[in-house]
């Protein structure tokens, strides 16, 4: 396989301008990440630690195998919402290796509103469970949870994909033979109590962990019984009397050590792709990616320059390089794993759409995972495009992508607009993982086009008085403000439209971790033996 060449000169003024602009975006991302992963305010963090409790990410650090990565998902969930008081949506989720076993970790952060569930908390919890089920991974719940946040009850409790769905998924995964294990560090009240109660095995920390469907105040109101929290639902009682807990730990380090022991004996086996090869670094430095992508969306770049900095040895076997040129397709390897790549070099014409459909089906036939690199205004419009069948040809690409069974990964590099987002496997088509760069924009169309459409609709409104300049200016300002807010990558990631914003230089390693997960799914059907707590 021939290596790609690069026409990018890291010493050029254009490269330096691009890199300088991206440095500002990275500084903002790192600042916001630092705020999000800090958790709750200082006084609540201090109170948490004074109770002999570890902070949530410290628990994860002690739990996972040394010198192994933790692929955290959606760390900026709920960013900018609720007055900025719900960092990371009050929950940390991700994929890690524990005792040699890949596992999904779902961990409440009790320093953020007591670990209560907001709308975005539920979405993030469910997304982690979805990844676990899709990739046949066990789940380890680090529980320190106050249940549903009551002022948000209409957005948390009643609907199909609300809090109850987390328990539905937990039961189904256990029945599929995917172990569900809980370590309880603090209070688990009401719905929060069912996370451990529905787990296959439960560890509770003496003195701090509690499980009760109704806390002391609810018991007092409901049945006029006076009882303290430890007597009602403490770790010792549940381990020695009720049997809700299987293991009593003296402190958090012991609880985490017990969890590692349990995970180490799960007797689960991942497959290793027979055709994985040794990983080789790209010929071109991934750090150069920030100099490749212009801050001006009107300034094009060749997506091959991105590919050359992501794939092993920069080797890329391009498919139909001289036809349908606005879509670049080809096979490569990332950290030794085979991958079929589709990247945008302009709008998708009929030829590019057919090329994409053809390439996707080739990868499906050969069992090669797909990677979509989004920078797409959409499918081509206009009389010539419609007479050429763009509607049916674009639908062929969408259909081929939607029905393929191989793993799909998406990275939104620049704009991802309209039906172009669909054809490139946007969130609605459920890629196994979807990440965004700080330059990402997801919207029905760009702000320029949207404002022009709305202005034209007003100008041609039947029966209305002619629009004044002031009215048109107000319409344009409102539309541009809306699209500027809602197309921002932080707006998207706060609402979990992606699995996180990543730095361009991190992309190769993040994709390598994802490919390791999706390529290791066992081929045999899962066991279907549920575990019933007696």
XYZ file of C-alpha atoms in Angstrom:
534
model
C 0.000 0.000 0.000
C 1.480 3.333 -1.064
C 1.948 6.110 1.501
C 0.231 9.427 1.016
C 2.279 12.516 0.279
C 1.609 15.933 1.794
C 1.480 19.348 0.173
C 1.233 21.120 3.534
C 4.272 23.185 4.457
C 4.469 23.595 8.265
C 6.692 26.639 7.719
C 4.189 28.502 5.533
C 2.248 31.553 6.680
C -1.075 29.790 6.000
C -0.115 26.852 8.195
C 1.039 29.109 11.023
C -2.146 31.177 10.804
C -4.302 28.065 10.952
C -2.321 26.622 13.860
C -2.458 29.896 15.805
C -6.213 30.067 15.367
C -6.584 26.487 16.497
C -4.367 27.104 19.520
C -7.019 29.524 20.783
C -9.710 26.883 20.296
C -7.621 24.298 22.149
C -6.989 26.700 25.028
C -10.741 27.180 25.399
C -11.361 23.431 25.254
C -8.709 22.682 27.878
C -10.020 25.403 30.185
C -13.568 24.077 29.948
C -12.427 20.489 30.398
C -10.538 21.464 33.545
C -13.688 23.072 34.941
C -15.913 20.134 34.008
C -13.727 17.390 35.451
C -13.263 19.284 38.709
C -16.799 18.351 39.704
C -18.664 20.317 42.341
C -17.625 23.477 44.192
C -14.705 23.440 46.611
C -16.787 23.328 49.794
C -18.668 20.243 48.600
C -15.486 18.543 47.477
C -13.943 19.262 50.892
C -16.999 17.887 52.694
C -16.927 14.790 50.482
C -13.284 14.058 51.306
C -13.826 14.822 55.026
C -16.209 11.863 55.083
C -13.383 9.561 54.043
C -14.589 9.427 50.449
C -12.489 9.620 47.285
C -13.411 11.967 44.467
C -15.020 10.167 41.564
C -12.075 10.292 39.160
C -9.705 9.245 41.952
C -11.869 6.148 42.396
C -11.543 5.400 38.710
C -7.774 5.949 38.783
C -7.431 3.408 41.601
C -9.760 0.957 39.914
C -8.296 0.654 36.414
C -5.109 -1.180 35.497
C -1.924 0.902 35.873
C -0.658 2.662 32.740
C -3.845 1.930 30.802
C -6.081 4.608 29.274
C -9.552 5.654 30.375
C -11.642 6.658 27.368
C -13.979 9.133 29.038
C -17.262 9.818 27.262
C -19.011 13.205 27.063
C -17.050 14.967 29.819
C -18.678 18.272 28.815
C -22.250 16.994 29.099
C -24.587 19.692 30.476
C -21.913 22.346 29.827
C -23.480 25.789 30.206
C -26.802 24.401 31.440
C -28.370 24.819 34.897
C -26.276 27.903 35.555
C -23.084 25.897 35.085
C -23.724 23.948 38.309
C -23.935 20.431 36.816
C -20.416 19.692 35.590
C -20.141 16.556 33.431
C -23.875 16.072 34.121
C -22.904 14.803 37.579
C -21.691 11.480 36.236
C -18.460 10.086 34.770
C -18.673 7.372 32.122
C -16.090 5.671 29.953
C -14.276 2.529 28.923
C -11.264 1.178 30.789
C -9.332 -2.001 31.463
C -9.817 -3.535 34.911
C -7.894 -6.691 35.812
C -7.210 -7.174 32.102
C -10.912 -6.944 31.189
C -12.339 -4.099 29.054
C -15.287 -2.689 30.956
C -17.708 0.234 30.916
C -17.575 2.372 34.057
C -20.568 4.484 35.143
C -19.725 6.577 38.203
C -21.840 9.171 40.038
C -20.179 12.378 41.240
C -21.753 13.143 44.628
C -20.086 16.585 44.722
C -22.438 17.663 41.896
C -25.952 18.030 43.301
C -25.485 14.898 45.403
C -25.044 12.747 42.304
C -28.678 13.335 41.355
C -29.975 12.574 37.867
C -30.760 15.441 35.520
C -32.021 14.969 31.960
C -28.469 14.935 30.581
C -27.332 12.589 33.368
C -29.872 10.030 32.226
C -28.836 10.428 28.579
C -25.185 9.975 29.484
C -25.881 6.929 31.663
C -27.970 5.315 28.917
C -25.370 6.091 26.242
C -22.709 4.278 28.270
C -25.031 1.292 28.692
C -25.772 1.346 24.959
C -22.037 1.141 24.211
C -21.656 -1.697 26.709
C -24.480 -3.713 25.181
C -23.416 -3.082 21.586
C -19.844 -4.144 22.293
C -20.690 -6.847 24.862
C -18.866 -5.268 27.738
C -19.646 -5.691 31.444
C -20.757 -2.632 33.427
C -19.264 -1.473 36.706
C -21.357 1.103 38.559
C -19.622 3.291 41.145
C -22.747 4.405 42.963
C -23.051 7.583 45.009
C -26.450 8.721 43.870
C -29.329 10.798 45.180
C -31.801 9.526 42.581
C -33.773 11.794 40.266
C -33.403 15.542 40.704
C -36.987 16.290 41.696
C -37.400 19.713 39.998
C -36.492 17.931 36.735
C -38.874 15.006 37.292
C -40.839 15.531 34.062
C -37.597 15.352 32.052
C -36.115 12.483 34.077
C -38.816 10.063 35.195
C -41.820 9.259 32.991
C -40.739 8.756 29.375
C -39.401 5.685 27.582
C -35.793 6.874 27.530
C -35.800 8.388 31.015
C -34.474 6.995 34.308
C -36.461 3.762 34.137
C -34.756 2.854 30.882
C -31.423 2.608 32.706
C -32.843 -0.213 34.820
C -34.448 -1.877 31.797
C -31.074 -1.961 30.088
C -29.347 -3.193 33.229
C -31.728 -6.165 33.481
C -31.426 -7.010 29.804
C -27.634 -6.872 29.825
C -27.492 -9.204 32.814
C -29.789 -11.608 30.964
C -27.438 -11.410 27.963
C -24.547 -12.563 30.123
C -22.990 -9.114 30.499
C -22.145 -8.796 34.219
C -23.578 -5.829 36.133
C -21.554 -4.991 39.242
C -22.098 -2.161 41.732
C -19.825 -0.616 44.332
C -21.824 1.633 46.668
C -19.906 4.514 48.255
C -22.667 6.784 49.522
C -26.385 7.210 49.668
C -28.594 5.467 47.104
C -32.120 6.735 47.512
C -35.339 5.949 45.642
C -34.472 5.193 41.986
C -30.790 5.281 42.851
C -31.343 2.227 45.066
C -32.198 0.096 42.051
C -28.768 0.500 40.461
C -27.214 -1.840 43.065
C -30.417 -3.786 43.685
C -30.526 -4.847 40.014
C -26.802 -5.665 39.867
C -25.439 -9.201 39.815
C -23.031 -8.436 42.664
C -22.895 -5.579 45.140
C -20.120 -4.171 47.347
C -20.928 -1.597 50.041
C -18.548 0.607 52.024
C -19.130 0.448 55.754
C -20.129 3.703 57.411
C -20.909 5.701 54.241
C -22.891 3.479 51.858
C -26.653 3.357 52.224
C -29.453 1.886 50.156
C -33.084 2.700 50.852
C -36.141 3.131 48.658
C -37.252 5.912 50.981
C -34.913 7.843 53.274
C -35.601 8.617 56.934
C -37.649 11.725 56.112
C -39.871 9.809 53.689
C -40.310 6.981 56.213
C -41.366 9.520 58.840
C -43.959 11.066 56.552
C -45.198 7.755 55.124
C -45.503 5.569 58.216
C -44.551 7.874 61.104
C -41.462 5.812 61.951
C -38.390 7.449 63.435
C -35.203 5.815 62.104
C -31.664 6.905 61.280
C -30.084 6.320 57.887
C -27.574 3.697 59.031
C -30.220 1.555 60.711
C -32.570 1.967 57.761
C -30.182 1.142 54.939
C -26.562 1.009 56.054
C -23.905 -1.234 54.571
C -23.634 -3.534 57.600
C -27.396 -4.081 57.725
C -27.693 -4.805 54.017
C -24.726 -7.198 54.051
C -25.634 -9.073 57.255
C -29.425 -8.777 57.466
C -31.238 -7.973 54.193
C -28.765 -9.622 51.817
C -29.022 -6.727 49.376
C -25.212 -6.435 49.527
C -22.794 -9.305 48.920
C -19.593 -7.786 50.288
C -18.851 -5.350 53.123
C -15.731 -3.209 52.632
C -14.069 -1.353 55.478
C -13.195 1.600 53.247
C -13.145 2.723 49.626
C -9.701 1.311 48.710
C -10.804 -2.107 49.919
C -14.079 -1.811 47.990
C -12.209 -0.973 44.793
C -9.805 -3.891 45.365
C -12.800 -6.236 45.783
C -14.271 -4.894 42.552
C -11.005 -5.607 40.723
C -11.012 -9.153 42.100
C -14.587 -9.739 40.918
C -13.911 -8.338 37.439
C -10.765 -10.453 37.181
C -12.827 -13.618 37.612
C -15.697 -12.839 35.225
C -14.499 -15.483 32.750
C -15.234 -13.296 29.733
C -13.194 -13.550 26.557
C -12.692 -10.960 23.843
C -11.688 -11.890 20.318
C -8.513 -10.626 18.670
C -8.804 -9.833 14.951
C -6.663 -12.269 13.044
C -5.606 -9.588 10.567
C -4.457 -6.976 13.061
C -0.900 -5.872 12.370
C 1.740 -4.075 14.379
C 0.981 -0.389 14.834
C 3.181 2.055 12.915
C 3.187 5.841 13.415
C 2.098 8.097 10.541
C 4.810 9.620 8.394
C 3.392 13.046 9.239
C 2.995 14.375 12.766
C -0.629 14.393 14.082
C 0.228 17.666 15.845
C 0.241 19.255 12.371
C -3.515 18.726 12.023
C -4.239 22.117 13.561
C -2.308 23.759 10.741
C -4.188 21.803 8.060
C -7.714 22.965 8.883
C -8.466 26.633 8.265
C -10.614 28.651 10.660
C -12.346 30.027 7.562
C -14.858 27.390 6.410
C -14.740 28.858 2.909
C -11.079 27.883 2.684
C -10.913 24.262 1.476
C -8.374 21.640 2.462
C -7.683 18.155 1.163
C -9.044 15.522 3.557
C -6.129 13.298 2.526
C -3.931 15.624 4.606
C -5.946 14.550 7.667
C -5.828 10.887 6.698
C -2.053 11.077 6.259
C -1.733 12.151 9.907
C -4.117 9.510 11.305
C -3.275 6.203 9.661
C -0.391 3.789 10.100
C 2.673 4.729 8.038
C 0.357 7.194 6.198
C -0.518 4.291 3.881
C -3.869 4.623 2.124
C -5.323 2.470 -0.636
C -7.667 4.909 -2.301
C -10.845 3.662 -3.996
C -11.904 5.276 -7.326
C -9.530 8.253 -6.887
C -10.472 9.775 -10.253
C -14.273 9.518 -9.994
C -16.665 11.196 -7.584
C -13.744 13.261 -6.352
C -15.649 15.212 -3.679
C -15.754 12.045 -1.576
C -12.410 10.437 -0.739
C -12.689 6.716 0.058
C -10.058 4.120 0.831
C -8.715 1.535 3.232
C -5.936 1.962 5.777
C -4.956 0.874 9.272
C -5.085 2.719 12.557
C -2.983 1.191 15.349
C -2.896 -1.981 13.291
C -6.669 -2.291 12.828
C -8.117 -2.218 9.292
C -10.514 0.625 8.567
C -12.405 1.970 5.572
C -12.333 5.775 5.491
C -14.794 8.201 3.876
C -13.858 11.895 3.955
C -15.370 14.970 2.344
C -13.663 17.184 -0.218
C -16.775 19.168 -1.109
C -20.528 18.617 -1.551
C -21.716 15.159 -2.520
C -22.688 14.910 -6.188
C -24.406 11.867 -7.666
C -21.069 10.320 -8.627
C -19.666 10.774 -5.121
C -22.849 9.339 -3.597
C -22.675 6.227 -5.762
C -18.985 5.883 -5.012
C -19.736 6.077 -1.280
C -22.479 3.450 -1.514
C -20.185 1.145 -3.486
C -17.312 1.555 -1.033
C -19.482 1.010 2.039
C -20.804 -2.260 0.620
C -17.269 -3.412 -0.167
C -16.270 -2.816 3.464
C -19.407 -4.615 4.635
C -18.561 -7.623 2.447
C -15.021 -7.729 3.826
C -15.872 -7.013 7.456
C -13.893 -3.750 7.591
C -15.012 -1.071 10.104
C -15.913 2.323 8.661
C -14.628 5.766 9.634
C -16.441 8.909 8.473
C -14.567 12.247 8.549
C -17.251 14.963 8.305
C -16.776 18.296 6.573
C -19.865 18.391 4.437
C -22.247 21.134 3.269
C -24.670 18.482 2.032
C -25.704 16.761 -1.181
C -25.618 18.900 -4.319
C -28.724 20.923 -5.156
C -29.959 22.611 -8.319
C -31.672 21.728 -11.583
C -28.745 19.822 -13.037
C -28.278 17.800 -9.856
C -31.988 16.942 -9.609
C -32.204 15.925 -13.273
C -29.147 13.773 -12.666
C -30.979 11.884 -9.902
C -29.279 13.269 -6.795
C -32.314 12.321 -4.676
C -32.119 8.623 -5.535
C -28.319 8.475 -5.628
C -27.911 10.193 -2.263
C -30.528 7.815 -0.877
C -28.433 4.878 -2.066
C -25.486 6.084 -0.012
C -27.676 6.662 3.034
C -29.289 3.235 2.627
C -25.977 1.435 2.218
C -24.515 3.152 5.278
C -27.624 2.631 7.419
C -27.910 -1.092 6.708
C -24.263 -2.075 7.019
C -23.450 -4.233 10.037
C -19.743 -3.442 10.418
C -18.754 -1.015 13.189
C -19.019 2.648 12.255
C -17.023 5.537 13.738
C -17.583 9.233 12.998
C -15.436 12.311 13.601
C -16.960 15.723 12.871
C -14.015 17.809 11.723
C -15.816 20.845 10.285
C -19.378 21.439 9.197
C -21.851 18.579 9.104
C -25.009 19.964 7.568
C -28.393 18.633 6.538
C -28.621 15.377 4.666
C -24.842 15.387 4.383
C -24.774 14.618 8.109
C -27.038 11.647 7.405
C -24.969 10.276 4.533
C -21.800 10.569 6.622
C -23.289 8.602 9.537
C -24.366 11.326 11.926
C -25.822 10.691 15.364
C -29.199 9.654 13.995
C -27.594 6.633 12.305
C -26.081 5.393 15.550
C -22.375 5.084 14.846
C -20.600 3.014 17.470
C -18.690 6.153 18.503
C -18.950 9.780 17.385
C -16.474 12.490 18.371
C -16.103 16.137 17.364
C -13.221 18.549 16.928
C -13.407 22.107 18.321
C -14.120 23.249 14.745
C -17.239 21.071 14.431
C -20.649 22.447 13.499
C -23.825 20.378 13.248
C -26.948 22.016 11.821
C -29.600 21.667 9.142
C -27.587 24.173 7.104
C -25.046 26.954 7.563
C -26.085 30.279 9.090
C -25.522 32.011 5.733
C -27.923 29.717 3.882
C -30.484 29.625 6.710
C -30.673 33.413 6.911
C -31.016 33.719 3.129
C -33.830 31.140 3.118
C -35.751 32.955 5.855
C -35.250 36.325 4.173
C -36.519 34.980 0.860
C -39.563 33.452 2.549
C -40.420 36.812 4.067
C -39.901 38.696 0.822
C -42.198 36.337 -1.085
C -44.870 35.854 1.613
C -48.229 35.854 -0.181
C -50.568 38.669 0.806
C -48.116 40.349 3.187
C -46.987 43.944 2.992
C -43.515 44.424 1.531
C -40.801 43.781 4.086
C -38.960 46.784 5.398
C -35.190 46.883 5.682
C -35.513 46.949 9.469
C -37.722 43.847 9.467
C -35.350 41.958 7.192
C -32.375 42.952 9.320
C -34.186 41.730 12.442
C -34.969 38.389 10.785
C -31.399 37.946 9.639
C -30.004 38.845 13.061
C -32.329 36.419 14.848
C -31.524 33.525 12.498
C -27.788 34.114 12.649
C -27.870 34.342 16.446
C -29.835 31.084 16.665
C -27.492 29.215 14.342
C -24.387 30.663 16.000
C -25.601 29.359 19.372
C -26.958 26.000 18.259
C -24.144 25.146 15.825
C -21.472 25.663 18.476
C -19.698 22.375 19.313
C -20.187 23.001 23.046
C -23.943 23.358 22.531
C -23.902 19.953 20.829
C -21.690 18.131 23.301
C -23.618 19.560 26.285
C -26.697 17.787 24.905
C -24.812 14.568 24.091
C -25.134 14.858 20.328
C -21.626 13.385 20.303
C -19.447 11.297 22.621
C -17.109 14.175 23.366
C -14.967 16.944 21.881
C -11.397 15.766 21.297
C -8.222 17.519 20.227
C -7.145 16.769 16.634
C -3.793 15.355 17.797
C -5.661 12.898 20.069
C -7.829 11.561 17.267
C -5.579 8.705 16.135
C -5.244 7.289 19.649
C -8.950 7.742 20.446
C -9.859 5.911 17.232
C -7.366 3.183 18.090
C -9.058 2.615 21.450
C -12.472 2.534 19.785
C -11.306 0.064 17.136
C -9.852 -2.164 19.839
C -13.314 -2.281 21.462
C -15.445 -2.723 18.340
C -13.100 -5.282 16.757
C -12.975 -7.397 19.921
C -16.689 -8.203 20.190
C -17.094 -11.974 20.669
C -18.459 -13.752 17.617
C -20.458 -16.307 19.587
C -23.979 -15.380 20.785
C -24.138 -14.093 24.357
C -25.326 -16.250 27.226
C -28.896 -15.596 28.306
C -28.866 -16.445 31.986
C -30.222 -13.703 34.246
C -29.037 -13.423 37.835
C -31.814 -13.189 40.411
C -30.982 -11.719 43.790
C -32.485 -13.914 46.498
